[in-house]
PDB file of C-alpha atoms in Angstrom:
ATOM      1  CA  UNK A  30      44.512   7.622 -30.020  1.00 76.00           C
ATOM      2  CA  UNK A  31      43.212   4.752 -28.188  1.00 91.00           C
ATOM      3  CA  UNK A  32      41.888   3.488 -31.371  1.00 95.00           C
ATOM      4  CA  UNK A  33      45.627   2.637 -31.453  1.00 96.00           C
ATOM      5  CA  UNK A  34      45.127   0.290 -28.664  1.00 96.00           C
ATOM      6  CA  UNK A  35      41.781  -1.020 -29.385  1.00 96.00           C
ATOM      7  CA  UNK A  36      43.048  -2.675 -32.758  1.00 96.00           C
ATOM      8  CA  UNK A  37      45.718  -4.087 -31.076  1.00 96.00           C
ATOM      9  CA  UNK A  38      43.698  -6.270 -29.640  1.00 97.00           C
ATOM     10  CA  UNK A  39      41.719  -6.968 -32.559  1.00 96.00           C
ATOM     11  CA  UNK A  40      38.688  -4.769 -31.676  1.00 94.00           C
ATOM     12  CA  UNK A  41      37.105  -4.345 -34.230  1.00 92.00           C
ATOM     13  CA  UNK A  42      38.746  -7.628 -35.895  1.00 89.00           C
ATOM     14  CA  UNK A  43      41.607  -6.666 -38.314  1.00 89.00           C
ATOM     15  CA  UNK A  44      40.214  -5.681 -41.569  1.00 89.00           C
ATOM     16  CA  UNK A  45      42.290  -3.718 -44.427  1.00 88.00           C
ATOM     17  CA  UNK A  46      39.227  -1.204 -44.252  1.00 93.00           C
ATOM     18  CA  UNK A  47      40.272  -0.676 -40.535  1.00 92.00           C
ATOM     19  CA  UNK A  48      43.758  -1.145 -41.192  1.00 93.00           C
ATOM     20  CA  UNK A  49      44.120   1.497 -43.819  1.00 95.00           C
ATOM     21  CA  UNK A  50      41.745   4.048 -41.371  1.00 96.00           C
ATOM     22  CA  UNK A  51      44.018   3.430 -38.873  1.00 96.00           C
ATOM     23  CA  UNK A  52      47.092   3.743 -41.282  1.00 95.00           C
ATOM     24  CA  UNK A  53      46.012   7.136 -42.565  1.00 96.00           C
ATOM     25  CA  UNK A  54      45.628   8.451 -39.225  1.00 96.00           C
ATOM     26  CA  UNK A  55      48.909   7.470 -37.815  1.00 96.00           C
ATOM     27  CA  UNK A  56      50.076   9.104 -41.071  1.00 95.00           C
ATOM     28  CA  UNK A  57      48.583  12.338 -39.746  1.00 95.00           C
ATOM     29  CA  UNK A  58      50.184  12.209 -36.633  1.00 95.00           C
ATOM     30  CA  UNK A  59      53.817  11.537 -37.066  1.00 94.00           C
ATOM     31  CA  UNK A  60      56.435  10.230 -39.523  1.00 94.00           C
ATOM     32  CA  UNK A  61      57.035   6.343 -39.654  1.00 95.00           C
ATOM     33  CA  UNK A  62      60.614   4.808 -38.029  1.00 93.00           C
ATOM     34  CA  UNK A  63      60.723   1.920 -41.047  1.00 92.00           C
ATOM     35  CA  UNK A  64      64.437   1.313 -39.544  1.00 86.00           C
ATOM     36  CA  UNK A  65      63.889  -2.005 -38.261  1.00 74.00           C
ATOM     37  CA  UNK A  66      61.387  -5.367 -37.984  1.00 64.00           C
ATOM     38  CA  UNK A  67      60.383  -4.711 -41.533  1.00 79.00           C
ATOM     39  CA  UNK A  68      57.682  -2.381 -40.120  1.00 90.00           C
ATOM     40  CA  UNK A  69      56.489   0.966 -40.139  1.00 94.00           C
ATOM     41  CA  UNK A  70      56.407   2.370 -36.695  1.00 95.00           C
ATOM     42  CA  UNK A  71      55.035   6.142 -35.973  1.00 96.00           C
ATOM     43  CA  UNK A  72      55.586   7.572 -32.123  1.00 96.00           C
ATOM     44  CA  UNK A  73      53.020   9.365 -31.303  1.00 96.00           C
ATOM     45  CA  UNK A  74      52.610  12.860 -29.129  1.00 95.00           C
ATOM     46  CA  UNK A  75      51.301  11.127 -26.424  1.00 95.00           C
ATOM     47  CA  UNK A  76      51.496   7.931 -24.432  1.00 96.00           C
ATOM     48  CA  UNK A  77      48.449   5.444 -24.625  1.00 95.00           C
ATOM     49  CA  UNK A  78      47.715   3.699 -21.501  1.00 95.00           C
ATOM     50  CA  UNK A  79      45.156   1.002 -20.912  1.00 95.00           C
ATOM     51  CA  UNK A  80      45.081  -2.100 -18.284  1.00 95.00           C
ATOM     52  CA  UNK A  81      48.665  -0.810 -16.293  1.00 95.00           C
ATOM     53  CA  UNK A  82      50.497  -0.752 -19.607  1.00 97.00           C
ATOM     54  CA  UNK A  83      51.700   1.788 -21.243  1.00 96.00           C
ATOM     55  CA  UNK A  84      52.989   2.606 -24.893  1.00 96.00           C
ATOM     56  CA  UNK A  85      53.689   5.376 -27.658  1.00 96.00           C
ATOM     57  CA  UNK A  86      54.357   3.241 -30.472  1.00 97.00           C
ATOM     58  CA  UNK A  87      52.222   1.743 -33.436  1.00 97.00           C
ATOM     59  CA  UNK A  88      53.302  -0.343 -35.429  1.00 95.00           C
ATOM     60  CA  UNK A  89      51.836  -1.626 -39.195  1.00 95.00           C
ATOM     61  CA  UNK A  90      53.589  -4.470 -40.787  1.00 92.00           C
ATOM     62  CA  UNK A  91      51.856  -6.309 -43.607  1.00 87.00           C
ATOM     63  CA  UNK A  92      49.114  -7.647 -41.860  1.00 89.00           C
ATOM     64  CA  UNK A  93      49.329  -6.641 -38.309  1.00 92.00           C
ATOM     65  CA  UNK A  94      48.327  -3.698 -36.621  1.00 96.00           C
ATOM     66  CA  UNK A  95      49.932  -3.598 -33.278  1.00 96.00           C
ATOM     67  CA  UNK A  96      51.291  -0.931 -29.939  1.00 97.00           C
ATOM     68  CA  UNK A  97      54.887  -1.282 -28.721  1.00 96.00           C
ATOM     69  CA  UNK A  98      54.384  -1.689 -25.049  1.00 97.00           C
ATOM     70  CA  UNK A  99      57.145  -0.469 -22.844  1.00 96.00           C
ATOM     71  CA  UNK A 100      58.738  -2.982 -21.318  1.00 96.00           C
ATOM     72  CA  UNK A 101      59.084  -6.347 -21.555  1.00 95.00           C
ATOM     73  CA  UNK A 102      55.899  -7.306 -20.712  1.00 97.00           C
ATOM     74  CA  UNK A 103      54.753 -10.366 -22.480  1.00 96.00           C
ATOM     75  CA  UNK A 104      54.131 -12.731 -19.537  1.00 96.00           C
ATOM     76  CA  UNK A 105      51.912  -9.691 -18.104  1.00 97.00           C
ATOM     77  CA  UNK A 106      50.090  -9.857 -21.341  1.00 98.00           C
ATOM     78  CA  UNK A 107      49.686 -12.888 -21.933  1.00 97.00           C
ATOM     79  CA  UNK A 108      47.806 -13.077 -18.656  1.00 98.00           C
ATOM     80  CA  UNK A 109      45.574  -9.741 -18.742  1.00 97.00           C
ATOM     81  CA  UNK A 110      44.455 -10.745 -22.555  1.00 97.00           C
ATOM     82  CA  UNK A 111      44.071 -14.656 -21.628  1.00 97.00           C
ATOM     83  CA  UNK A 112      47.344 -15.378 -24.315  1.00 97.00           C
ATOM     84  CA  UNK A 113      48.651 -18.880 -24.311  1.00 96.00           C
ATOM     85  CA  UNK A 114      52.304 -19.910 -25.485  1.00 93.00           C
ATOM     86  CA  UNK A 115      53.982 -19.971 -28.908  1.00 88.00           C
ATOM     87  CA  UNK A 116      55.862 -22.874 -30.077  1.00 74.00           C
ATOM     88  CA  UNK A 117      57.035 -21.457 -33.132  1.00 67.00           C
ATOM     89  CA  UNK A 118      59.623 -18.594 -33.113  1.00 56.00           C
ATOM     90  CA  UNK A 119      59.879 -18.833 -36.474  1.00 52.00           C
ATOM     91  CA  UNK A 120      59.936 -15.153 -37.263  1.00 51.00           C
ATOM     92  CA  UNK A 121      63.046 -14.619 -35.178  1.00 55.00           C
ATOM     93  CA  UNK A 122      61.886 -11.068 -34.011  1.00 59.00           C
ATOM     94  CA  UNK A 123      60.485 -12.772 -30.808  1.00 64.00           C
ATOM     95  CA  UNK A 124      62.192 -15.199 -27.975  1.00 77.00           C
ATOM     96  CA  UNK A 125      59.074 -15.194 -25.787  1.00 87.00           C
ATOM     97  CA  UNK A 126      55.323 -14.995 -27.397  1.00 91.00           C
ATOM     98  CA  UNK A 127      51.944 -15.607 -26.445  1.00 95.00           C
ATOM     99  CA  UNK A 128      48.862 -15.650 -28.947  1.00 94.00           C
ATOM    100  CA  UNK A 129      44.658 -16.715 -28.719  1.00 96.00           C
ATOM    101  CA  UNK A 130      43.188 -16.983 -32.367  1.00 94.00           C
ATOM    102  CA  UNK A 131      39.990 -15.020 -32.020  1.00 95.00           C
ATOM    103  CA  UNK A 132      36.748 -17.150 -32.131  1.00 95.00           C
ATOM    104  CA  UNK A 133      35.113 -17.831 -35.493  1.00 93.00           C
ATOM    105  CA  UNK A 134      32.414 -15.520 -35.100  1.00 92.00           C
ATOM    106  CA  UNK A 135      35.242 -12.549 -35.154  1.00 92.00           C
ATOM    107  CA  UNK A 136      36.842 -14.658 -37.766  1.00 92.00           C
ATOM    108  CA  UNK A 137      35.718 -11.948 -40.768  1.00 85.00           C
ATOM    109  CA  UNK A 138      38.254 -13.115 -43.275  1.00 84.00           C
ATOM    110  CA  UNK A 139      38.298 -17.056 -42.929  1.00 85.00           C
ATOM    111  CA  UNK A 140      38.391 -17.910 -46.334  1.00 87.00           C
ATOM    112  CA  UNK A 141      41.695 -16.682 -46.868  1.00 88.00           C
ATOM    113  CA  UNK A 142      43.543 -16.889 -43.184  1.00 89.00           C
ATOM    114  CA  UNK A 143      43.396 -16.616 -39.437  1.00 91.00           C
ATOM    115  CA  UNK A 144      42.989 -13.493 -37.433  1.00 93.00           C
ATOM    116  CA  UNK A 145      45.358 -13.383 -33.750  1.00 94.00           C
ATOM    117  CA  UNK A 146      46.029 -11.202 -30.476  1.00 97.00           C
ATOM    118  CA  UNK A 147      49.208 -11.168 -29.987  1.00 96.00           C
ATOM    119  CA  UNK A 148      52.342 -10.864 -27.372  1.00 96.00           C
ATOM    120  CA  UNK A 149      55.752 -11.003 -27.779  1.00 93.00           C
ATOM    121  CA  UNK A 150      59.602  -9.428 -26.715  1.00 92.00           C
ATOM    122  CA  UNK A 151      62.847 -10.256 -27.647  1.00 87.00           C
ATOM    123  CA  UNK A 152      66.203  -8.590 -28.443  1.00 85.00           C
ATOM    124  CA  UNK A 153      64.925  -7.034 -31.474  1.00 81.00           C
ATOM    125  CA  UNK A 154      62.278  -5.102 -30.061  1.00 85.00           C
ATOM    126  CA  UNK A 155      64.548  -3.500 -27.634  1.00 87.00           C
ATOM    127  CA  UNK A 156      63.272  -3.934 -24.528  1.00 91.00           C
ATOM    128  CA  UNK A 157      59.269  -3.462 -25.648  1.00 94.00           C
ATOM    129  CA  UNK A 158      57.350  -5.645 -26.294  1.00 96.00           C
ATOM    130  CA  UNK A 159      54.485  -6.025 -28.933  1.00 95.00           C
ATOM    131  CA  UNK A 160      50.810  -6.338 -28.303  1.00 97.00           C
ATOM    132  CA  UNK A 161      49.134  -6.524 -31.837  1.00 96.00           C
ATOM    133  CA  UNK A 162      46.167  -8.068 -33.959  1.00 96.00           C
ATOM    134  CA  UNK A 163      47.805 -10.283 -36.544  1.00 93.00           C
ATOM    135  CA  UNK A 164      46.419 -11.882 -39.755  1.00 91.00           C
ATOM    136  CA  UNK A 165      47.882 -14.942 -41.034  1.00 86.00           C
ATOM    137  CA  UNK A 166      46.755 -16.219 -44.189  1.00 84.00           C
ATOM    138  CA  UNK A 167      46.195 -20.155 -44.713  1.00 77.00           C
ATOM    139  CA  UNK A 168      49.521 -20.515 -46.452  1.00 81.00           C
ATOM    140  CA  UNK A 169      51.478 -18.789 -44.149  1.00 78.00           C
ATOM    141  CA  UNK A 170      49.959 -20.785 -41.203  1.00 73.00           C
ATOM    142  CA  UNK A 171      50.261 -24.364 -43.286  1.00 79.00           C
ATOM    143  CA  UNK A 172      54.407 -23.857 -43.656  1.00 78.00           C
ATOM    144  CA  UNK A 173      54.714 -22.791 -39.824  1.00 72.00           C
ATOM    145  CA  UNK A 174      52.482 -25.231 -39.126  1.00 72.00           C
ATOM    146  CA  UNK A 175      54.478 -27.688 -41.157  1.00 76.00           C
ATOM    147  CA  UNK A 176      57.905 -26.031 -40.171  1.00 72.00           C
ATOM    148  CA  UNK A 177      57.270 -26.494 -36.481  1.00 67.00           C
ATOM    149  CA  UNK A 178      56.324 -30.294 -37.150  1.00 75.00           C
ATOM    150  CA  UNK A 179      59.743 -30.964 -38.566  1.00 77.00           C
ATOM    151  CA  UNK A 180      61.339 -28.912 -35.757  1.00 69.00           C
ATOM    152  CA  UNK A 181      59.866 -30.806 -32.803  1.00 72.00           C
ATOM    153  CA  UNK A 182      60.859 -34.237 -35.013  1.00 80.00           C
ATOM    154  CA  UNK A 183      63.913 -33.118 -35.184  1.00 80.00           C
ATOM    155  CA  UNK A 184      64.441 -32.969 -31.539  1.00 69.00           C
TER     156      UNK A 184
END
């Protein structure tokens, strides 16, 4: 199950080979919650714990492959996985986030997008807080770029 973990934080870097692996298996292990976030999330027998965190939730939502961390933990995160800020909540799942773009040698899917480790908490997460390896493609990542440029004109 710590495969669980490791992909997470994007090791290997997200791939939909790896994804779908990973899919299957949480498949095998336990029926997915797809009640909120958009996201199927399967609880698994047992907890996971790596690095003084804790969690029994994975979570796949187009793109992502992430744990559920108990807690809100983000800051904690943010400084065991070397995270910086988010300026953009654009999402709205997340009030507090943290992110580091993996470097362009683990970059395995460039052509079409951007592959992240990720932190963040907020109401809807209920008091956890998600750790997860996200892949944003180029278009995504040009409107919140281009959304969070009007925003901070704005203010």
């Amino acid at each position: 199950m710590s495969a669980f973990f490791d992909a997470a934080l994007c090791l290997p870097p997200y791939s939909i080979d790896r994804a779908t692996v990973l899919y299957e298996a949480a498949e095998k292990l336990a029926k997915p919650d797809q009640s909120s976030l958009g996201a199927a999330v399967y609880h698994l027998p047992a907890p996971i714990e790596r690095d003084g965190f804790t969690t029994q939730d994975v979570l796949f939502a187009n793109m992502t492959i992430g744990v559920l961390m108990e807690g809100n933990v983000a800051d904690q995160l943010a400084k065991r996985y070397e995270l910086t800020p988010e300026t953009s909540h654009l999402l709205g799942i997340s009030s507090r986030g943290f992110s580091r773009l993996l470097p362009d040698a683990q970059q395995s899917m460039k052509e079409m997008g951007l592959i992240s480790i990720i932190a963040r908490e907020g109401d809807a997460l209920k008091g956890k807080t998600l750790l997860a390896c996200e892949f944003v493609d180029a278009a995504d990542r040009k409107a919140m770029e281009a959304w969070d440029k009007e925003a901070a004109e704005q203010k």
